Amino acid sequence: MSELQSRDPEVYDAIEKEVERQNNGLELIASENFVSRSVLEALGTALTNKYAEGLPGKRYYGGCQFVDVVEDVARDRAKRLFKCDWVNVQPHSGASANASVYLTFMEPGDTFLGLDLAHGGHLTHGSAVNFSGILYNAEYYGVEKDGPLAGTIDMNKVRDKALAVRPKMISIGASAYPRDFDYKAFRDIADEVGAVLWMDMAHTAGLIATGALNDPLPHCHVVSTTTHKTLRGPRGGMLLVGRDYENTMGKTAPKSGRLKMTSELLDSAVFPGMQGGPLMHSVAAKAVSFREALEPDFGAYIDAVVRNASAMATAFVSKGYSLVSGGTSNHLMLIDLRNKGISGKDAEAALQKAEITVNKNMVPFDDRSPFVTSGIRVGTPAMTTRGFGEDEFKTVVDLIDRVLTNPTDDNAIASVRGEVHELCARHPLYDFVIS
Ligand code: DSN
């Protein structure tokens, strides 16, 4: 029996049940993944006790000699993984990393241009209820409703919008966009209007690291990410700069008067701008996951994620499901359920009864509210980590279809649930509760 189990059974029991849920069910939330035991071990260490405000070699606390090693290893590995000049591994989350980007490049009230949340964008890209939409003037580009580009971004329209609103910053990146981005075209537009170009690659970082998708780093002034999605690390954030330039904002170093580098501004925005002490246990776990992502088998994993998503998309289409943009080029697909007579909310709830976890999601030009929605978002990163291949994912599509065509039939759902358990048992996940 573990110390936690004997001392605090209330918390232990909830953790045990969550591990069981992860072991027994189909995890298809596109932003989730399963970390290795090494990552879990690093997270559960005494590094959580240490204050380390500042950067390696330049801290505001004593006793940082070993956490300095950890943070330097994390930074070096991340730079190798993404072939970039500079990283900051301290952001507690993707939202926190993004807040540091705004703090660096924008003043309150400034205009920026990002992908509409209702078209696949993210909360921190200008939603009215988020700091990004409260403090700054958010303008949006979206995806096409009809025609050959339906469900995808028309770069001519992005340019028209940028010329009309003259943003100080343009953001790229999404939570529910199944296609890749043309970073060169975005950069040309940013240069034309004098805007900073920022990519939030939270969803696709793993695919970018291995070359499965276009690389934003040569084109963007700054890139942010989370570390826990396709990158398969601990929950957290990171900032990256491909090639570090003197900033164009006229911010100078107080003594020398030289223009500060973009990376210097971003470091200051993370700390002391947005955060206090970094979570050093999490930084250690990030370092561990970056080593894993540098191994050749991570490339094979990402290839499988993309192949599996493509196989799933084809299987859904063959069953009459309507996919935004007609399919996928990455790890996720957005299914518009309007032709199936079920809302995203009801689909999510029915699938949950069969222990198939997805999230309801707005589809572009949705006529339902964000609490109901007309779609679901489905992704392959987590179950691919468990070893699912194309055959298993085709079976998963069959199971989803059986639930969605009988969403109120408890017997049908129970039978699917039994098959879900069998499928998961053939691909074991965690054989422990506390690592
Ligand atoms: N909204 C999360 C997701 O994509 O699931 C990311 O913050």
Coordinates of C-alpha atoms and ligand atoms in Angstrom, one line a residue:
M1 CA 0.0 0.0 0.0
S2 CA 1.4 3.4 -0.9
E3 CA 1.9 6.2 1.7
L4 CA -0.8 8.3 -0.1
Q5 CA -3.3 5.4 0.0
S6 CA -2.9 4.8 3.7
R7 CA -2.7 8.5 4.7
D8 CA -5.3 10.0 2.4
P9 CA -7.6 7.4 1.0
E10 CA -10.1 10.0 -0.1
V11 CA -7.7 11.6 -2.6
Y12 CA -6.0 8.2 -3.5
D13 CA -9.4 6.7 -4.4
A14 CA -10.3 9.5 -6.8
I15 CA -6.8 9.2 -8.4
E16 CA -7.2 5.4 -8.7
K17 CA -10.7 5.8 -10.3
E18 CA -9.3 8.3 -12.8
V19 CA -6.4 5.9 -13.7
E20 CA -9.0 3.2 -14.2
R21 CA -11.1 5.5 -16.4
Q22 CA -8.0 6.2 -18.5
N23 CA -7.1 2.5 -18.7
N24 CA -10.6 1.2 -19.6
G25 CA -12.0 3.9 -22.0
L26 CA -11.3 5.2 -25.5
E27 CA -9.6 8.6 -25.1
L28 CA -10.3 10.6 -28.3
I29 CA -10.0 14.2 -27.0
A30 CA -7.6 15.6 -29.6
S31 CA -5.7 17.7 -27.1
E32 CA -5.0 14.8 -24.7
N33 CA -2.3 12.1 -24.5
F34 CA -0.7 9.6 -22.1
V35 CA 2.7 10.4 -20.7
S36 CA 5.4 7.8 -20.0
R37 CA 6.2 6.5 -16.6
S38 CA 9.5 8.5 -16.6
V39 CA 7.5 11.7 -17.1
L40 CA 5.2 10.8 -14.3
E41 CA 8.2 10.0 -12.0
A42 CA 9.8 13.4 -12.8
L43 CA 6.5 15.2 -12.0
G44 CA 6.2 13.4 -8.6
T45 CA 9.6 14.6 -7.3
A46 CA 10.8 17.0 -4.6
L47 CA 11.6 19.6 -7.2
T48 CA 8.2 20.9 -6.5
N49 CA 9.6 22.3 -3.3
K50 CA 12.1 24.6 -4.9
Y51 CA 11.7 28.3 -5.7
A52 CA 13.7 29.3 -8.8
E53 CA 12.5 32.7 -10.0
G54 CA 14.8 33.9 -12.7
L55 CA 16.8 31.9 -15.2
P56 CA 19.6 29.3 -14.9
G57 CA 22.7 31.1 -13.4
K58 CA 20.6 34.2 -12.7
R59 CA 18.2 33.4 -10.0
Y60 CA 16.6 35.3 -7.1
Y61 CA 17.0 32.4 -4.7
G62 CA 20.0 30.4 -3.4
G63 CA 20.2 26.6 -3.8
C64 CA 19.3 26.5 -7.4
Q65 CA 22.4 24.7 -8.7
F66 CA 20.6 21.4 -9.4
V67 CA 17.4 22.9 -10.8
D68 CA 19.6 25.0 -13.1
V69 CA 20.9 21.8 -14.5
V70 CA 17.4 20.6 -15.1
E71 CA 16.3 23.8 -16.8
D72 CA 19.4 23.9 -19.0
V73 CA 18.9 20.3 -20.1
A74 CA 15.2 21.1 -20.9
R75 CA 16.1 24.2 -22.9
D76 CA 18.9 22.5 -24.9
R77 CA 16.7 19.5 -25.8
A78 CA 13.8 21.8 -26.8
K79 CA 16.2 23.8 -29.0
R80 CA 17.5 20.7 -30.7
L81 CA 14.0 19.3 -31.1
F82 CA 12.6 22.4 -32.9
K83 CA 15.9 23.6 -34.4
C84 CA 15.6 27.1 -32.9
D85 CA 17.7 29.8 -31.3
W86 CA 15.9 30.3 -28.0
V87 CA 13.2 28.7 -25.8
N88 CA 11.7 29.5 -22.4
V89 CA 10.4 26.3 -20.7
Q90 CA 8.8 28.1 -17.7
P91 CA 5.2 28.9 -18.8
H92 CA 2.8 27.0 -16.5
S93 CA 0.4 26.4 -19.4
G94 CA -0.3 27.3 -23.0
A95 CA -2.6 30.2 -21.8
S96 CA 0.2 31.5 -19.7
A97 CA 2.7 31.3 -22.5
N98 CA 0.2 33.2 -24.8
A99 CA -0.3 35.9 -22.1
S100 CA 3.5 36.5 -22.2
V101 CA 3.3 36.9 -26.0
Y102 CA 0.6 39.6 -25.6
L103 CA 2.6 41.3 -22.8
T104 CA 5.7 41.4 -25.1
F105 CA 4.2 42.7 -28.3
M106 CA 0.9 44.5 -27.5
E107 CA -0.4 47.4 -25.4
P108 CA -3.9 47.2 -24.0
G109 CA -6.3 48.4 -26.7
D110 CA -4.0 47.3 -29.6
T111 CA -5.6 45.4 -32.5
F112 CA -4.6 41.8 -33.4
L113 CA -5.9 39.4 -35.9
G114 CA -6.5 35.7 -35.1
L115 CA -8.6 32.7 -36.2
D116 CA -12.2 33.0 -35.0
L117 CA -12.9 30.7 -32.0
A118 CA -16.1 29.6 -33.7
H119 CA -14.0 28.5 -36.8
G120 CA -11.5 26.4 -34.8
G121 CA -9.4 29.1 -33.0
H122 CA -8.5 29.2 -29.3
L123 CA -9.9 31.0 -26.3
T124 CA -6.7 33.0 -25.9
H125 CA -6.8 34.2 -29.5
G126 CA -9.3 36.9 -28.7
S127 CA -12.4 35.3 -27.2
A128 CA -14.6 38.1 -25.6
V129 CA -14.6 36.3 -22.2
N130 CA -10.8 35.8 -22.1
F131 CA -8.1 38.3 -21.2
S132 CA -7.1 38.4 -24.9
G133 CA -10.5 39.7 -25.9
I134 CA -11.0 41.8 -22.8
L135 CA -7.7 43.7 -22.9
Y136 CA -7.1 43.9 -26.7
N137 CA -9.1 44.6 -29.8
A138 CA -9.6 41.2 -31.4
E139 CA -10.3 41.0 -35.1
Y140 CA -10.8 37.6 -36.8
Y141 CA -10.2 35.7 -40.0
G142 CA -12.2 32.5 -40.6
V143 CA -12.6 29.5 -42.8
E144 CA -14.6 29.4 -46.0
K145 CA -18.3 28.3 -45.9
D146 CA -18.5 26.9 -49.5
G147 CA -16.5 26.3 -52.6
P148 CA -13.2 24.6 -53.2
L149 CA -11.7 26.0 -50.0
A150 CA -14.7 25.1 -47.8
G151 CA -13.6 24.6 -44.2
T152 CA -10.1 26.0 -44.9
I153 CA -8.5 29.4 -44.7
D154 CA -8.4 31.6 -47.8
M155 CA -5.2 33.5 -47.5
N156 CA -6.4 36.3 -49.9
K157 CA -9.2 37.0 -47.4
V158 CA -6.7 37.0 -44.5
R159 CA -4.7 39.6 -46.4
D160 CA -7.8 41.7 -47.1
K161 CA -8.7 41.7 -43.4
A162 CA -5.2 42.5 -42.3
L163 CA -5.1 45.5 -44.7
A164 CA -8.5 46.6 -43.4
V165 CA -7.7 46.4 -39.6
R166 CA -3.9 47.0 -39.6
P167 CA -3.2 44.6 -36.7
K168 CA -0.1 45.0 -34.5
M169 CA 0.0 41.2 -34.3
I170 CA -1.3 38.3 -36.3
S171 CA -1.8 34.9 -34.7
I172 CA -1.9 31.5 -36.3
G173 CA -2.9 28.3 -34.6
A174 CA -6.0 26.5 -33.6
S175 CA -7.8 24.1 -31.3
A176 CA -10.0 22.5 -34.0
Y177 CA -8.5 23.0 -37.5
P178 CA -7.8 19.8 -39.4
R179 CA -5.4 21.3 -42.0
D180 CA -1.9 22.8 -42.1
F181 CA -1.0 26.5 -42.3
D182 CA 0.9 28.4 -45.0
Y183 CA 3.4 30.3 -42.8
K184 CA 5.2 32.0 -45.6
A185 CA 1.9 33.5 -46.8
F186 CA 1.1 34.7 -43.3
R187 CA 4.6 36.2 -42.9
D188 CA 4.2 38.1 -46.2
I189 CA 0.9 39.6 -45.0
A190 CA 2.5 40.4 -41.5
D191 CA 5.4 42.2 -43.3
E192 CA 3.0 44.1 -45.5
V193 CA 1.1 45.5 -42.6
G194 CA 4.0 45.7 -40.2
A195 CA 2.6 43.1 -37.8
V196 CA 4.4 40.7 -35.5
L197 CA 3.6 37.1 -36.5
W198 CA 2.9 34.6 -33.7
M199 CA 2.1 30.9 -34.1
D200 CA 0.4 28.9 -31.3
M201 CA 1.4 25.4 -32.2
A202 CA -0.1 23.8 -29.0
H203 CA -2.0 21.2 -30.9
T204 CA 0.5 20.3 -33.5
A205 CA 3.9 20.7 -31.8
G206 CA 4.6 16.9 -32.0
L207 CA 3.8 16.9 -35.7
I208 CA 6.0 20.0 -36.4
A209 CA 8.9 18.6 -34.4
T210 CA 9.0 15.5 -36.6
G211 CA 8.4 17.3 -39.9
A212 CA 4.9 15.8 -40.4
L213 CA 3.6 19.4 -40.8
N214 CA 5.1 22.7 -42.0
D215 CA 7.5 24.4 -39.7
P216 CA 6.4 27.8 -38.4
L217 CA 9.8 28.7 -36.8
P218 CA 11.5 30.1 -39.9
H219 CA 8.6 32.4 -40.5
C220 CA 7.2 33.5 -37.2
H221 CA 8.6 36.1 -34.7
V222 CA 7.5 33.9 -31.8
V223 CA 5.9 30.5 -31.4
S224 CA 4.1 29.3 -28.3
T225 CA 3.0 25.8 -27.4
T226 CA 1.7 23.5 -24.7
T227 CA 3.9 20.4 -23.9
H228 CA 1.1 17.9 -23.2
K229 CA -0.7 17.4 -26.4
T230 CA 0.9 15.7 -29.5
L231 CA 4.3 16.5 -27.9
R232 CA 3.3 14.0 -25.1
G233 CA 4.9 15.7 -22.2
P234 CA 3.6 17.0 -18.9
R235 CA 0.8 19.6 -18.7
G236 CA 2.6 22.9 -19.3
G237 CA 3.7 25.6 -21.8
M238 CA 6.8 26.9 -23.7
L239 CA 7.8 29.8 -25.9
L240 CA 10.2 29.5 -28.8
V241 CA 12.0 31.8 -31.2
G242 CA 13.3 30.4 -34.5
R243 CA 15.9 33.1 -35.3
D244 CA 16.3 35.7 -32.6
Y245 CA 16.2 39.3 -33.9
E246 CA 16.5 42.6 -32.3
N247 CA 13.0 43.6 -31.5
T248 CA 11.3 46.1 -33.7
M249 CA 9.4 47.8 -30.9
G250 CA 12.2 50.2 -29.9
K251 CA 12.6 48.7 -26.4
T252 CA 16.2 49.2 -25.3
A253 CA 18.5 47.9 -22.5
P254 CA 18.6 50.6 -19.9
K255 CA 22.4 51.0 -19.5
S256 CA 23.8 50.3 -23.0
G257 CA 20.8 51.7 -24.9
R258 CA 21.1 48.8 -27.4
L259 CA 17.9 47.3 -28.8
K260 CA 16.8 44.3 -26.8
M261 CA 16.5 40.9 -28.5
T262 CA 13.0 39.5 -28.9
S263 CA 14.1 36.6 -26.6
E264 CA 15.0 39.0 -23.8
L265 CA 11.6 40.7 -23.9
L266 CA 9.9 37.3 -23.9
D267 CA 12.0 36.1 -20.9
S268 CA 11.0 39.2 -19.0
A269 CA 7.4 38.8 -19.9
V270 CA 7.3 35.2 -18.5
F271 CA 9.1 36.3 -15.3
P272 CA 8.5 38.8 -13.7
G273 CA 5.8 39.8 -16.2
M274 CA 3.3 37.0 -16.0
Q275 CA 4.6 34.5 -13.5
G276 CA 6.6 34.1 -10.2
G277 CA 8.5 30.9 -9.5
P278 CA 8.6 28.2 -12.2
L279 CA 7.3 24.7 -11.5
M280 CA 10.6 22.9 -11.5
H281 CA 9.1 19.4 -11.2
S282 CA 7.2 20.2 -14.3
V283 CA 10.3 21.6 -16.1
A284 CA 12.1 18.3 -15.2
A285 CA 9.2 16.4 -16.7
K286 CA 9.3 18.6 -19.8
A287 CA 13.1 17.8 -20.2
V288 CA 12.3 14.0 -19.9
S289 CA 9.6 14.3 -22.6
F290 CA 11.8 16.3 -24.9
R291 CA 14.4 13.5 -24.7
E292 CA 11.7 11.0 -25.7
A293 CA 10.6 13.2 -28.6
L294 CA 14.2 13.3 -29.9
E295 CA 14.2 9.5 -30.2
P296 CA 13.5 8.0 -33.7
D297 CA 10.5 6.1 -32.4
F298 CA 8.7 9.4 -31.7
G299 CA 8.8 10.1 -35.4
A300 CA 7.2 6.7 -36.0
Y301 CA 4.6 7.5 -33.4
I302 CA 3.7 10.8 -35.0
D303 CA 3.5 9.1 -38.5
A304 CA 1.0 6.6 -37.0
V305 CA -1.0 9.5 -35.4
V306 CA -1.4 11.1 -38.8
R307 CA -2.1 7.8 -40.6
N308 CA -4.6 6.8 -38.0
A309 CA -6.5 10.1 -38.3
S310 CA -6.6 9.8 -42.0
A311 CA -8.0 6.2 -41.7
M312 CA -10.6 7.4 -39.2
A313 CA -11.6 10.3 -41.4
T314 CA -12.1 8.0 -44.4
A315 CA -14.2 5.6 -42.3
F316 CA -16.4 8.4 -41.0
V317 CA -16.9 9.7 -44.6
S318 CA -17.8 6.3 -45.9
K319 CA -20.6 6.1 -43.2
G320 CA -22.1 9.4 -44.3
Y321 CA -20.5 11.7 -41.7
S322 CA -19.7 15.3 -42.8
L323 CA -16.1 16.3 -41.9
V324 CA -15.1 20.0 -41.9
S325 CA -12.8 20.5 -44.8
G326 CA -13.7 17.0 -46.0
G327 CA -11.0 15.2 -43.9
T328 CA -7.8 15.8 -42.1
S329 CA -4.1 16.4 -42.6
N330 CA -3.2 16.3 -39.0
H331 CA -4.2 14.5 -35.8
L332 CA -7.8 15.5 -35.5
M333 CA -11.1 15.8 -37.3
L334 CA -14.1 18.0 -36.7
I335 CA -17.4 16.2 -37.5
D336 CA -20.4 18.2 -38.4
L337 CA -23.4 16.2 -37.1
R338 CA -26.2 18.3 -38.6
N339 CA -27.0 15.6 -41.2
K340 CA -27.2 13.0 -38.4
G341 CA -29.9 14.7 -36.3
I342 CA -27.9 14.8 -33.1
S343 CA -26.3 17.8 -31.4
G344 CA -22.6 17.7 -30.2
K345 CA -23.8 17.9 -26.6
D346 CA -26.0 14.8 -26.9
A347 CA -23.4 12.9 -29.0
E348 CA -20.7 13.6 -26.3
A349 CA -23.1 12.4 -23.6
A350 CA -24.2 9.2 -25.4
L351 CA -20.5 8.3 -26.2
Q352 CA -19.5 9.0 -22.6
K353 CA -22.0 6.2 -21.5
A354 CA -20.0 3.8 -23.8
E355 CA -16.8 5.1 -22.2
I356 CA -15.8 6.8 -25.5
T357 CA -14.5 10.3 -24.6
V358 CA -14.8 13.1 -27.1
N359 CA -15.7 16.8 -26.8
K360 CA -18.6 18.6 -28.3
N361 CA -17.3 21.4 -30.6
M362 CA -18.7 24.3 -32.5
V363 CA -18.4 23.7 -36.3
P364 CA -17.9 26.8 -38.6
F365 CA -21.1 28.7 -39.2
D366 CA -22.8 26.7 -36.4
D367 CA -26.4 27.6 -35.5
R368 CA -26.2 26.1 -32.0
S369 CA -24.7 27.7 -28.9
P370 CA -21.2 26.7 -27.6
F371 CA -22.9 24.7 -24.8
V372 CA -24.8 22.6 -27.3
T373 CA -22.9 22.7 -30.6
S374 CA -23.4 20.8 -33.9
G375 CA -20.2 18.9 -33.8
I376 CA -17.7 16.8 -32.1
R377 CA -13.9 16.9 -32.3
V378 CA -12.0 13.6 -32.5
G379 CA -8.3 13.0 -32.3
T380 CA -5.9 10.1 -32.5
P381 CA -2.8 11.1 -30.3
A382 CA -3.8 9.3 -27.1
M383 CA -5.0 6.0 -28.5
T384 CA -2.0 5.8 -30.9
T385 CA 0.2 6.1 -27.8
R386 CA -1.6 2.9 -26.6
G387 CA -0.6 1.1 -29.8
F388 CA -3.9 1.5 -31.8
G389 CA -3.3 1.2 -35.6
E390 CA -5.6 1.8 -38.5
D391 CA -7.7 -1.4 -38.0
E392 CA -8.4 -0.5 -34.4
F393 CA -9.4 3.1 -35.4
K394 CA -11.7 1.8 -38.0
T395 CA -13.3 -0.4 -35.3
V396 CA -13.6 2.7 -33.2
V397 CA -15.5 4.5 -36.0
D398 CA -17.9 1.6 -36.1
L399 CA -18.4 1.8 -32.3
I400 CA -19.0 5.6 -32.5
D401 CA -21.5 5.1 -35.3
R402 CA -23.4 2.5 -33.4
V403 CA -23.8 4.8 -30.4
L404 CA -24.7 7.9 -32.5
T405 CA -27.4 6.0 -34.5
N406 CA -28.9 4.6 -31.2
P407 CA -28.1 7.4 -28.7
T408 CA -30.9 6.5 -26.3
D409 CA -30.7 2.7 -26.6
D410 CA -29.1 1.6 -23.3
N411 CA -28.7 -2.0 -24.5
A412 CA -26.9 -1.0 -27.7
I413 CA -24.6 1.4 -25.7
A414 CA -23.9 -1.3 -23.1
S415 CA -22.8 -3.7 -25.9
V416 CA -20.5 -1.0 -27.3
R417 CA -19.1 -0.4 -23.9
G418 CA -18.2 -4.1 -23.6
E419 CA -16.3 -3.9 -26.9
V420 CA -14.5 -0.7 -25.7
H421 CA -13.3 -2.5 -22.6
E422 CA -12.1 -5.5 -24.7
L423 CA -10.2 -3.3 -27.2
C424 CA -8.5 -1.3 -24.3
A425 CA -7.6 -4.5 -22.5
R426 CA -5.6 -5.6 -25.6
H427 CA -3.6 -2.4 -25.4
P428 CA -2.7 -1.9 -21.7
L429 CA -1.8 1.5 -20.4
Y430 CA -0.9 2.0 -16.7
D431 CA -0.4 -1.0 -14.4
F432 CA 0.1 1.3 -11.4
V433 CA -1.7 4.1 -9.6
I434 CA 1.3 6.0 -8.1
S435 CA 4.5 5.9 -10.1
Ligands
DSN1 N1 -9.0 24.1 -25.5 C1 -8.0 23.1 -25.3 C2 -8.2 22.0 -26.4 O1 -7.9 22.2 -27.5 O2 -8.8 21.0 -26.0 C3 -6.7 23.7 -25.5 O3 -6.6 24.7 -24.5

